[in-house]
């Protein structure tokens, strides 16, 4: 018997325990097809390639997965590595299996510029396939697990890259989906690959401690079993062995001795009621630490995990951690979402409470994909959501639905977890019926209510404090769309102004002529061309000439594009925006004569007319846009730089800040530039609403006895 058939024989022994003959026959047919397709292909280890797909199927068979997943496992590399096409696979085995295989196949036909881009594109493809059908990731996790088991034949660089990717992406996905039977082994293999010496030392220390712990472990186990029997409770008490990566992560916060002084058990009973009765048994034997008690039966984790967690103080002041759950809960704890496809134990088509959290996360992946600009941005947002070292907080909706968020998450993260529209319209929140800041991290276990308002929109400042990938991608998408709308509007104003120089109106230009000019400038439509003008990538006077090219005579080429520029200046309301940016060099404020400079890709940067930047751009009048301030009151505050020369004495800085405050202003920054025996030079940045307000601030400062002079710094 060849190696390939020997490996399939091992799979057959497992399958005959739970598959009927018809289903087993279909799996065997898939094996023979894959074996023929991979004929002549070998792994780095020298084994026939077919050994790998069979090993992946064995991993899934040990989880008692249904036959169609096993068939897809055997066929999972035929599209990527052989001449077999998607259509051929669909014709032979059906579209369901062909879609699963296609979902885990890499994009081999596309040439990528970098390895990072290739990884991101392939991950995005797989993730979207997973969001549509989670069986795809189950296949990929089993595939990755066997690859991690057989890394030995690869060079160090490739082993390290695969192990890092496993710990960053695949193990966290398995955790998120509750597939702990695969997650723990992926973490241990990844840890041992990246840190072989640390793994060996921890493993050796654990084995040495195991013998020393045996007596205490046996005593605790016997006490629990005896007390449960007295209460008429049927169940099994299991000793939980910590895996290497878990010990290593805990050692970042405590010593190895402290980690090993915690004794972990799992109690498996027959019913949910027995779980709570067994909890009473445990608490009657040992003193509980109530603050560490967790009831995941009443409020399951988002991946569907259910159990009672309690921490006790036993004899010799050792800590005892106990998980109490039913056999069904234990199966779900090991297999997570994979429990949906266990053969002959199919769950209802209607998602249960246990499934809703996973489904919400999968839906979130689709939202992140929808709102990200490219695959590299997508993978970074997903990695953000998958990070596990930050811990978690559980908060509740007013309808008592539990939502899990990373530690440090804010009300804005919560709002986007509910729905993108809720996040976009969020203006305030209540925590336990009390108003709470949107930017503050959420406490654990609170009830959260989001207050929305029509017309509200996300603030760019939110990106400074949100932590979830879904919130970040949704906010960035909205801001990109908003910037696009602002760019189009600014481009329209600039083009109208340029056309006015020729005594023409945009409304008089035909739609046909607009589209012709748009195509000439490689824009898909006229609105896109307006956006390019607003961003400073196209000069409005050139586009104006092109629009009028059929109407102007050669003599018009000498037309003064600056004609009536000041009288037709654009109006600025002081709020700035995503494409109207106030220059930091001269810091213009309402009342200053101002001019705009078109900056390619950014939009219009607003400067004071006397700014050095404007003087340097004077020879390129096409770049300049004359502006004027809106006549109505402007309530926004603007930063202004001031230099104060004063006599130095103790407490003078506090006096200076007090004078600014008395003028209804505030200090953003203050620094002592030069300090002599008598006089010191102090630079400060204050916030004002315009020149009149600035004059009031400067007068207050000038009236200080210690002040010799005060001037505004313009550049």
XYZ file of C-alpha atoms in Angstrom:
715
model
C 0.000 0.000 0.000
C 1.422 3.421 -1.000
C 1.858 6.287 1.487
C -1.189 8.115 0.097
C -3.477 5.100 0.517
C -2.080 4.482 4.008
C -3.020 8.007 5.032
C -6.513 7.617 3.554
C -6.851 4.325 5.441
C -6.399 6.263 8.709
C -9.128 8.679 7.606
C -11.410 5.776 6.656
C -11.185 4.255 10.142
C -12.423 7.507 11.684
C -15.188 8.068 9.114
C -16.693 4.579 9.400
C -17.607 5.374 13.004
C -20.085 8.085 12.022
C -20.656 8.236 8.224
C -22.984 5.864 6.389
C -21.737 3.975 3.313
C -23.215 6.413 0.763
C -21.559 9.443 2.362
C -18.287 7.552 2.809
C -18.396 6.650 -0.892
C -18.639 10.344 -1.837
C -15.640 11.178 0.367
C -13.645 8.347 -1.239
C -14.566 9.656 -4.704
C -13.211 13.094 -3.751
C -9.994 11.457 -2.488
C -9.426 9.559 -5.739
C -10.072 12.725 -7.784
C -7.609 14.758 -5.669
C -5.017 11.968 -5.751
C -5.154 11.902 -9.548
C -5.023 15.742 -9.800
C -1.944 15.962 -7.526
C -0.143 13.056 -9.242
C 3.583 13.839 -9.503
C 3.455 16.675 -6.946
C 5.482 16.467 -3.730
C 5.789 18.498 -0.539
C 9.068 19.991 0.712
C 9.356 16.980 3.022
C 9.437 14.657 -0.006
C 6.003 13.120 0.686
C 3.390 12.855 -2.088
C 1.326 16.057 -2.020
C -1.974 14.187 -1.497
C -0.826 13.321 2.044
C -1.491 16.952 3.050
C -5.177 17.178 1.956
C -5.832 13.803 3.614
C -4.238 15.047 6.865
C -6.466 18.146 6.744
C -9.503 15.881 6.331
C -8.342 13.791 9.338
C -8.274 16.929 11.528
C -11.864 17.712 10.520
C -12.976 14.078 10.830
C -11.759 14.050 14.439
C -14.206 16.926 14.972
C -16.918 14.742 13.324
C -17.520 17.209 10.502
C -20.089 16.446 7.808
C -19.110 14.694 4.590
C -19.233 17.739 2.265
C -16.611 19.586 4.377
C -14.411 16.489 4.286
C -14.756 16.345 0.492
C -13.787 20.020 0.228
C -10.793 19.352 2.519
C -9.526 16.602 0.209
C -9.983 18.877 -2.816
C -8.914 22.176 -1.224
C -5.701 22.635 -3.266
C -6.771 21.356 -6.698
C -7.834 24.773 -8.083
C -4.702 26.527 -6.780
C -2.064 23.873 -7.565
C -3.376 21.771 -10.487
C -5.043 22.178 -13.881
C -8.510 21.616 -12.354
C -10.820 24.622 -12.804
C -13.690 25.862 -10.658
C -16.181 24.885 -13.363
C -14.808 21.354 -13.652
C -15.033 20.940 -9.883
C -18.585 22.331 -9.798
C -19.699 19.999 -12.597
C -18.219 16.970 -10.822
C -19.037 17.657 -7.147
C -21.524 20.544 -7.130
C -21.254 24.293 -6.573
C -21.290 24.054 -2.747
C -18.018 22.130 -2.627
C -16.526 24.140 -5.524
C -17.277 27.394 -3.647
C -15.599 26.082 -0.488
C -12.474 25.089 -2.435
C -12.407 28.419 -4.287
C -12.747 30.278 -0.968
C -9.448 28.864 0.360
C -7.587 29.104 -2.983
C -5.030 31.907 -3.349
C -5.099 34.498 -6.136
C -2.367 32.844 -8.211
C -3.229 34.562 -11.498
C -2.443 38.079 -10.222
C 1.090 39.476 -9.934
C 1.535 41.506 -6.748
C 4.150 44.191 -6.128
C 5.037 43.002 -2.626
C 4.573 39.974 -0.390
C 2.511 42.127 2.009
C 0.125 43.089 -0.804
C -0.228 39.445 -1.869
C -0.927 38.372 1.721
C -3.480 41.162 2.163
C -5.316 40.416 -1.109
C -5.461 36.671 -0.410
C -6.559 37.241 3.179
C -9.285 39.635 2.040
C -10.538 37.102 -0.521
C -10.616 34.321 2.076
C -12.249 36.521 4.722
C -15.067 37.600 2.417
C -15.642 33.973 1.435
C -15.684 33.126 5.167
C -18.235 35.859 5.901
C -20.533 34.339 3.269
C -19.853 30.749 4.406
C -17.905 30.198 7.669
C -17.045 26.659 6.555
C -14.308 28.285 4.444
C -12.353 29.361 7.526
C -12.872 25.949 9.118
C -11.123 24.450 6.085
C -8.380 27.078 6.220
C -7.765 26.569 9.948
C -7.393 22.801 9.494
C -5.105 23.453 6.505
C -3.001 25.879 8.551
C -2.843 23.448 11.501
C -1.337 20.664 9.386
C 1.081 23.120 7.764
C 2.196 24.248 11.234
C 2.715 20.618 12.272
C 5.021 20.089 9.281
C 7.083 23.312 9.232
C 10.341 21.452 9.855
C 11.253 21.082 6.178
C 11.092 24.858 5.520
C 13.879 27.412 5.999
C 14.001 29.610 9.111
C 12.697 32.769 7.403
C 9.630 31.029 5.975
C 8.923 29.185 9.243
C 9.036 32.476 11.148
C 6.793 34.263 8.651
C 4.159 31.498 8.721
C 4.272 31.254 12.533
C 3.872 35.041 12.912
C 0.930 35.050 10.506
C -0.600 32.155 12.453
C -0.371 33.958 15.802
C -1.496 37.314 14.359
C -4.408 36.103 12.241
C -5.412 32.441 12.254
C -5.253 31.625 15.984
C -7.227 34.813 16.866
C -9.849 33.937 14.216
C -10.177 30.448 15.728
C -10.590 32.083 19.132
C -13.204 34.521 17.825
C -15.172 31.633 16.299
C -14.797 29.510 19.444
C -12.834 26.703 17.730
C -10.556 26.163 20.720
C -9.531 22.617 19.777
C -7.603 24.127 16.843
C -6.725 27.473 18.455
C -4.699 26.063 21.352
C -2.539 23.887 19.098
C -1.989 26.735 16.616
C -0.851 28.999 19.463
C 1.518 26.405 20.927
C 3.038 25.550 17.534
C 3.435 29.229 16.634
C 5.011 30.009 20.005
C 7.409 27.033 19.778
C 8.449 28.071 16.249
C 9.191 31.698 17.136
C 10.614 31.047 20.614
C 11.925 27.449 20.636
C 14.192 27.906 23.687
C 11.435 29.513 25.788
C 8.990 26.792 24.764
C 11.418 24.020 25.763
C 12.179 25.620 29.132
C 8.491 26.150 29.975
C 7.601 22.606 28.873
C 10.372 21.138 31.039
C 9.341 23.246 34.047
C 5.681 22.215 33.638
C 6.609 18.521 33.545
C 8.689 18.908 36.705
C 5.861 20.734 38.489
C 3.268 18.192 37.356
C 4.747 15.537 39.649
C 4.867 17.931 42.622
C 1.257 19.015 42.044
C -0.152 15.489 41.735
C -1.133 15.121 45.407
C -2.960 18.474 45.640
C -4.705 17.907 42.283
C -5.920 14.449 43.372
C -7.174 15.808 46.695
C -9.197 18.623 45.071
C -10.589 16.283 42.404
C -11.631 13.676 44.998
C -13.300 16.325 47.217
C -15.395 17.650 44.327
C -16.422 14.192 43.101
C -17.331 13.007 46.615
C -19.424 16.090 47.420
C -21.224 15.929 44.055
C -22.061 12.277 44.651
C -23.490 13.150 48.072
C -25.789 15.733 46.399
C -26.906 13.220 43.749
C -25.099 15.015 40.919
C -23.732 12.953 38.035
C -20.684 14.426 36.364
C -17.006 14.199 35.533
C -14.239 16.286 37.086
C -11.393 16.876 34.615
C -7.983 18.401 35.289
C -7.295 21.232 32.840
C -3.733 21.371 31.552
C -2.579 24.848 30.580
C -0.990 24.998 27.140
C 2.451 26.518 26.628
C 1.450 29.784 24.959
C -1.163 30.434 27.657
C 1.493 30.019 30.372
C 3.894 32.268 28.446
C 1.285 35.038 28.077
C 0.428 34.856 31.796
C 4.142 35.029 32.666
C 4.204 38.543 31.188
C 2.130 39.625 34.209
C 3.174 37.143 36.931
C 5.941 34.697 37.739
C 5.984 31.067 36.593
C 5.515 30.023 40.235
C 2.361 32.162 40.507
C 0.973 30.773 37.233
C 1.520 27.174 38.335
C 0.013 27.826 41.776
C -3.395 28.105 40.072
C -5.068 24.695 39.767
C -7.580 24.448 36.921
C -10.487 22.000 36.649
C -13.476 21.441 34.385
C -16.677 19.896 35.758
C -18.965 18.376 33.099
C -22.545 17.632 34.231
C -25.814 16.547 32.609
C -27.980 19.688 32.644
C -27.913 23.451 33.038
C -29.618 23.122 36.419
C -26.854 20.730 37.529
C -24.281 23.406 36.603
C -25.668 25.788 39.216
C -26.042 23.006 41.797
C -22.410 21.992 41.192
C -21.399 25.618 41.688
C -22.994 25.419 45.136
C -20.979 22.265 45.832
C -17.705 23.982 44.908
C -18.523 27.046 47.016
C -19.406 24.869 50.001
C -15.958 23.217 49.854
C -13.748 26.247 49.248
C -13.993 29.999 49.766
C -14.996 31.737 46.508
C -13.548 34.999 45.196
C -16.878 36.552 44.240
C -15.303 39.360 42.179
C -13.882 36.738 39.771
C -17.158 34.814 39.265
C -18.450 34.772 35.656
C -21.813 33.406 34.501
C -21.378 32.704 30.792
C -24.441 30.438 30.797
C -26.882 33.287 31.416
C -24.838 35.650 29.210
C -22.802 33.599 26.688
C -19.678 34.980 25.052
C -20.062 36.313 21.518
C -18.568 33.106 20.084
C -21.318 31.102 21.818
C -19.162 29.825 24.685
C -21.192 28.901 27.802
C -19.899 27.934 31.225
C -19.771 28.983 34.868
C -16.337 30.270 35.921
C -15.423 30.460 39.581
C -12.134 31.018 41.403
C -11.711 29.521 44.885
C -9.134 29.622 47.656
C -8.312 26.072 48.742
C -6.114 24.427 51.328
C -2.594 25.840 51.719
C -4.054 29.065 50.169
C -3.791 27.689 46.628
C -6.062 29.150 43.957
C -8.521 26.831 42.219
C -10.167 27.787 38.904
C -13.228 25.743 37.966
C -15.313 25.748 34.787
C -18.734 24.099 35.134
C -20.686 23.178 31.987
C -22.779 20.493 30.287
C -21.483 17.986 27.724
C -23.116 19.992 24.911
C -21.517 23.184 26.197
C -18.130 21.445 26.327
C -18.502 20.272 22.724
C -19.313 23.838 21.707
C -16.378 25.138 23.776
C -14.055 22.886 21.778
C -15.603 23.283 18.312
C -17.358 26.675 18.465
C -19.042 27.606 15.201
C -17.916 24.260 13.746
C -20.662 22.647 15.868
C -23.090 23.763 13.144
C -21.643 21.180 10.764
C -21.164 18.191 13.046
C -22.649 15.204 11.194
C -26.309 14.496 12.044
C -26.461 17.135 14.796
C -27.331 20.123 12.638
C -28.492 23.253 14.394
C -31.634 25.120 13.491
C -31.531 27.413 10.461
C -32.608 30.244 12.770
C -29.551 31.653 14.573
C -29.680 31.121 18.334
C -28.492 33.586 20.937
C -25.215 31.652 21.036
C -24.635 32.193 17.316
C -25.662 35.841 17.087
C -22.338 37.239 18.334
C -20.342 35.290 15.743
C -22.782 36.294 13.020
C -22.474 39.932 14.112
C -18.678 39.692 13.821
C -18.902 38.080 10.376
C -21.284 40.842 9.302
C -18.755 43.331 10.672
C -16.103 41.889 8.332
C -18.366 42.641 5.376
C -18.826 46.198 6.673
C -15.056 46.677 7.072
C -14.526 45.432 3.512
C -17.208 47.777 2.211
C -15.666 50.810 3.878
C -11.914 50.234 3.376
C -9.971 51.626 0.452
C -7.690 48.631 -0.201
C -6.706 45.175 1.024
C -3.772 46.435 3.139
C -6.106 48.762 5.039
C -8.628 45.916 5.343
C -6.141 43.478 6.907
C -4.961 46.106 9.403
C -8.537 46.790 10.548
C -9.234 43.053 10.932
C -5.973 42.543 12.860
C -7.068 45.351 15.181
C -10.311 43.517 15.906
C -8.500 40.215 16.436
C -5.989 41.436 19.024
C -6.510 39.468 22.222
C -3.898 40.947 24.553
C -6.054 43.956 25.423
C -8.710 41.989 27.291
C -12.442 42.500 26.829
C -15.379 44.389 28.279
C -18.961 43.164 28.161
C -21.652 45.819 27.948
C -25.387 45.517 27.429
C -27.955 47.162 25.187
C -31.184 48.482 26.771
C -32.731 45.189 25.536
C -30.208 43.234 27.675
C -28.221 41.936 24.695
C -24.551 41.431 25.610
C -21.938 43.026 23.341
C -18.249 42.121 23.708
C -15.715 44.839 22.901
C -11.945 45.134 23.352
C -10.775 46.741 26.586
C -10.503 50.478 26.011
C -13.503 50.544 23.668
C -15.723 53.624 23.803
C -19.397 54.361 23.246
C -18.590 55.143 19.600
C -17.156 51.617 19.165
C -20.345 50.257 20.747
C -22.541 52.347 18.420
C -20.784 51.008 15.314
C -20.992 47.453 16.701
C -24.778 47.868 16.745
C -25.032 49.315 13.221
C -23.078 51.675 10.972
C -26.028 54.094 10.790
C -26.187 54.246 14.605
C -22.481 55.066 14.747
C -22.712 57.759 12.067
C -25.638 59.484 13.830
C -24.241 59.135 17.376
C -24.141 62.405 19.382
C -24.138 61.253 23.030
C -24.614 58.220 25.258
C -25.947 57.166 28.638
C -24.223 54.589 30.824
C -26.649 53.150 33.379
C -29.011 56.054 32.556
C -26.330 58.711 33.235
C -24.723 60.832 30.503
C -21.222 59.567 29.740
C -18.425 60.975 27.500
C -18.241 59.411 24.031
C -14.441 59.320 24.202
C -14.057 57.578 27.586
C -13.357 53.822 27.846
C -16.429 51.834 28.826
C -16.660 50.110 32.227
C -17.477 46.403 32.322
C -21.060 45.195 32.762
C -22.900 48.493 32.196
C -26.093 49.145 30.221
C -25.365 51.506 27.347
C -27.844 53.666 25.438
C -26.777 55.577 22.321
C -28.411 58.943 21.594
C -28.618 59.779 17.890
C -29.677 62.854 15.932
C -30.682 63.287 12.322
C -28.064 65.256 10.444
C -25.283 64.244 12.853
C -22.062 62.981 11.312
C -18.799 61.415 12.513
C -15.968 63.671 13.641
C -12.367 63.132 12.463
C -11.416 63.388 16.157
C -13.179 60.051 16.786
C -10.303 58.282 15.040
C -8.084 59.311 17.967
C -9.998 57.187 20.493
C -11.964 54.379 18.770
C -10.273 50.963 18.939
C -12.334 48.537 16.828
C -11.634 47.945 13.152
C -15.323 48.297 12.296
C -15.547 51.762 13.858
C -12.300 52.960 12.258
C -13.192 51.741 8.771
C -16.738 53.180 8.965
C -15.520 56.599 10.143
C -12.778 56.756 7.491
C -15.260 55.775 4.789
C -17.669 58.534 5.863
C -14.877 61.130 5.993
C -13.579 60.074 2.574
C -17.085 60.456 1.166
C -17.495 63.799 2.954
C -14.135 65.018 1.637
C -15.210 63.979 -1.853
C -18.449 65.975 -1.542
C -16.577 69.022 -0.213
C -13.979 68.716 -2.990
C -16.705 68.620 -5.653
C -18.392 71.700 -4.176
C -15.109 73.632 -3.931
C -14.167 72.581 -7.470
C -17.525 73.838 -8.730
C -17.000 77.242 -7.042
C -13.463 77.583 -8.420
C -14.544 76.645 -11.933
C -17.460 79.099 -11.840
C -15.046 81.815 -10.741
C -12.672 81.038 -13.631
C -15.554 81.015 -16.117
C -16.680 84.388 -14.760
C -13.330 85.808 -15.937
C -14.545 84.993 -19.463
C -18.062 86.340 -18.746
C -19.441 82.801 -18.999
C -21.605 80.677 -16.682
C -21.228 76.967 -15.949
C -24.983 76.482 -16.350
C -24.639 77.538 -20.007
C -22.081 74.791 -20.800
C -23.778 71.799 -22.432
C -23.739 68.376 -20.765
C -22.065 66.946 -23.859
C -19.213 69.480 -23.658
C -18.741 68.809 -19.925
C -18.430 65.056 -20.466
C -16.054 65.580 -23.419
C -13.713 67.673 -21.274
C -13.985 65.130 -18.425
C -12.913 62.296 -20.754
C -10.093 64.459 -22.123
C -8.745 64.759 -18.551
C -9.069 60.998 -17.834
C -12.010 61.523 -15.465
C -14.913 59.070 -15.518
C -17.460 61.895 -15.235
C -17.669 65.672 -14.869
C -18.232 65.409 -11.096
C -14.946 63.528 -10.749
C -13.255 66.348 -12.682
C -14.750 68.881 -10.242
C -13.348 66.794 -7.370
C -9.891 66.905 -8.990
C -10.160 70.706 -9.209
C -11.221 70.942 -5.553
C -8.262 68.794 -4.489
C -5.858 70.997 -6.443
C -4.937 68.292 -8.953
C -6.387 70.299 -11.886
C -6.185 74.042 -12.495
C -9.684 75.584 -12.827
C -8.653 78.193 -15.430
C -7.326 75.414 -17.736
C -10.574 73.438 -17.418
C -12.511 76.665 -18.059
C -10.548 77.228 -21.313
C -11.227 73.623 -22.378
C -14.952 74.005 -21.697
C -15.020 77.164 -23.830
C -12.632 75.912 -26.511
C -15.375 75.804 -29.155
C -16.590 79.296 -28.299
C -13.400 81.354 -27.731
C -11.331 82.981 -30.442
C -7.546 82.978 -30.441
C -7.553 86.559 -29.140
C -9.227 85.344 -25.972
C -6.053 83.472 -25.036
C -4.784 86.754 -23.638
C -7.789 87.089 -21.340
C -6.798 88.113 -17.827
C -7.625 85.140 -15.647
C -7.315 87.404 -12.630
C -10.079 89.711 -13.919
C -12.298 90.919 -11.068
C -10.606 88.303 -8.885
C -11.023 90.281 -5.708
C -14.638 91.266 -6.384
C -15.550 87.659 -7.120
C -13.614 86.244 -4.168
C -14.948 83.056 -2.574
C -16.526 83.401 0.872
C -14.993 81.491 3.815
C -17.116 80.921 6.919
C -14.266 80.087 9.277
C -15.142 76.451 9.882
C -12.523 75.102 7.473
C -13.279 71.553 6.403
C -11.584 68.575 4.846
C -10.524 70.492 1.708
C -10.404 74.037 3.162
C -7.373 73.987 5.451
C -6.133 76.931 7.522
C -2.364 77.355 7.143
C -0.240 76.705 10.229
C 2.583 78.994 9.070
C 0.740 82.339 9.230
C -2.357 81.277 11.215
C -4.966 83.558 9.548
C -7.904 84.748 11.648
C -11.200 86.480 10.732
C -10.442 90.057 9.727
C -7.080 89.255 8.097
C -6.904 89.704 4.293
C -6.705 86.111 3.053
C -5.912 84.137 -0.073
C -6.105 80.428 -0.913
C -3.308 78.354 -2.436
C -4.349 75.170 -4.238
C -2.268 72.273 -2.882
C -2.348 69.140 -5.026
C -4.156 66.305 -3.280
C -5.112 68.360 -0.210
C -7.420 71.066 -1.534
C -7.204 74.764 -0.684
C -4.864 76.006 2.055
C -5.952 79.413 3.415
C -3.126 81.913 4.124
C -2.824 85.524 5.187
C -2.129 87.750 2.137
C 1.199 88.817 3.675
C 2.378 85.243 4.279
C 5.773 84.289 2.813
C 4.112 81.323 1.089
C 1.801 83.680 -0.816
C 4.718 85.918 -1.818
C 6.586 82.880 -3.178
C 3.481 81.778 -5.120
C 2.911 85.258 -6.545
C 4.463 84.348 -9.887
C 1.905 81.549 -10.308
C -1.376 83.420 -10.056
C -3.211 80.367 -11.326
C -2.599 78.755 -7.911
C -4.031 81.692 -5.949
C -7.701 82.034 -5.038
C -8.784 85.357 -3.533
C -11.009 84.891 -0.490
C -13.060 86.929 1.943
C -14.516 86.181 5.349
C -18.222 85.616 5.836
C -19.916 88.774 7.159
C -21.966 86.981 9.830
C -20.469 86.372 13.288
C -17.879 83.601 13.307
C -17.866 81.640 16.562
C -15.026 79.232 15.780
C -11.714 79.784 17.544
C -8.402 80.210 15.708
C -4.851 79.727 16.940
C -2.624 82.826 16.978
C 1.082 82.961 17.854
C 2.272 85.840 20.064
C 5.695 86.904 21.338
C 5.842 88.691 24.690
C 8.918 90.474 26.067
C 8.685 90.823 29.850
C 10.608 91.192 33.097
C 11.119 87.733 34.560
C 9.971 86.934 38.081
C 8.507 83.986 39.960
C 4.889 83.296 38.950
C 4.993 85.447 35.796
C 3.828 82.578 33.547
C 0.744 82.054 35.727
C 0.008 85.804 35.561
C 0.344 85.700 31.779
C -2.084 82.775 31.484
C -4.476 84.578 33.835
C -4.459 87.706 31.663
C -5.311 85.594 28.609
C -8.175 83.926 30.488
C -9.531 87.338 31.589
C -9.855 88.206 27.879
C -12.077 85.127 27.320
C -9.284 83.233 25.586
C -7.216 80.142 26.364
C -3.546 79.195 26.034
C -2.746 76.217 23.800
C 1.037 76.319 24.192
C 3.567 78.435 26.056
C 7.372 78.370 25.922
C 10.241 80.547 27.146
C 12.548 81.106 24.183
C 15.239 83.307 25.765
C 15.771 84.220 29.386
C 18.202 86.931 30.399
C 19.023 88.554 33.711
C 16.144 91.017 33.394
C 14.134 90.400 30.206
C 12.672 87.146 28.856
C 11.074 86.270 25.504
C 7.926 84.158 25.851
C 6.115 82.609 22.871
C 2.532 81.537 23.333
C -0.315 80.294 21.164
C -3.770 81.549 22.155
C -7.245 80.922 20.741
C -9.287 83.871 19.434
C -12.408 84.374 17.306
C -10.988 87.184 15.149
C -8.912 90.352 15.041
C -11.171 92.259 17.467
C -10.904 89.445 20.022
C -7.127 89.295 19.430
C -6.811 93.036 20.110
C -8.615 92.514 23.439
C -6.234 89.694 24.411
C -3.145 91.705 23.459
C -4.417 94.718 25.414
C -4.859 92.600 28.556
C -1.306 91.284 28.226
C 0.141 94.726 27.414
C -1.439 96.140 30.588
C 0.631 93.784 32.752
C 3.347 95.748 34.600
C 6.059 93.247 33.726
C 5.345 93.316 29.965
C 7.644 95.438 27.810
C 6.168 94.584 24.380
C 3.864 92.136 22.598
C 3.762 91.261 18.891
C 1.913 88.789 16.693
C 4.103 86.173 14.984
C 2.887 85.765 11.412
C 5.468 83.310 9.986
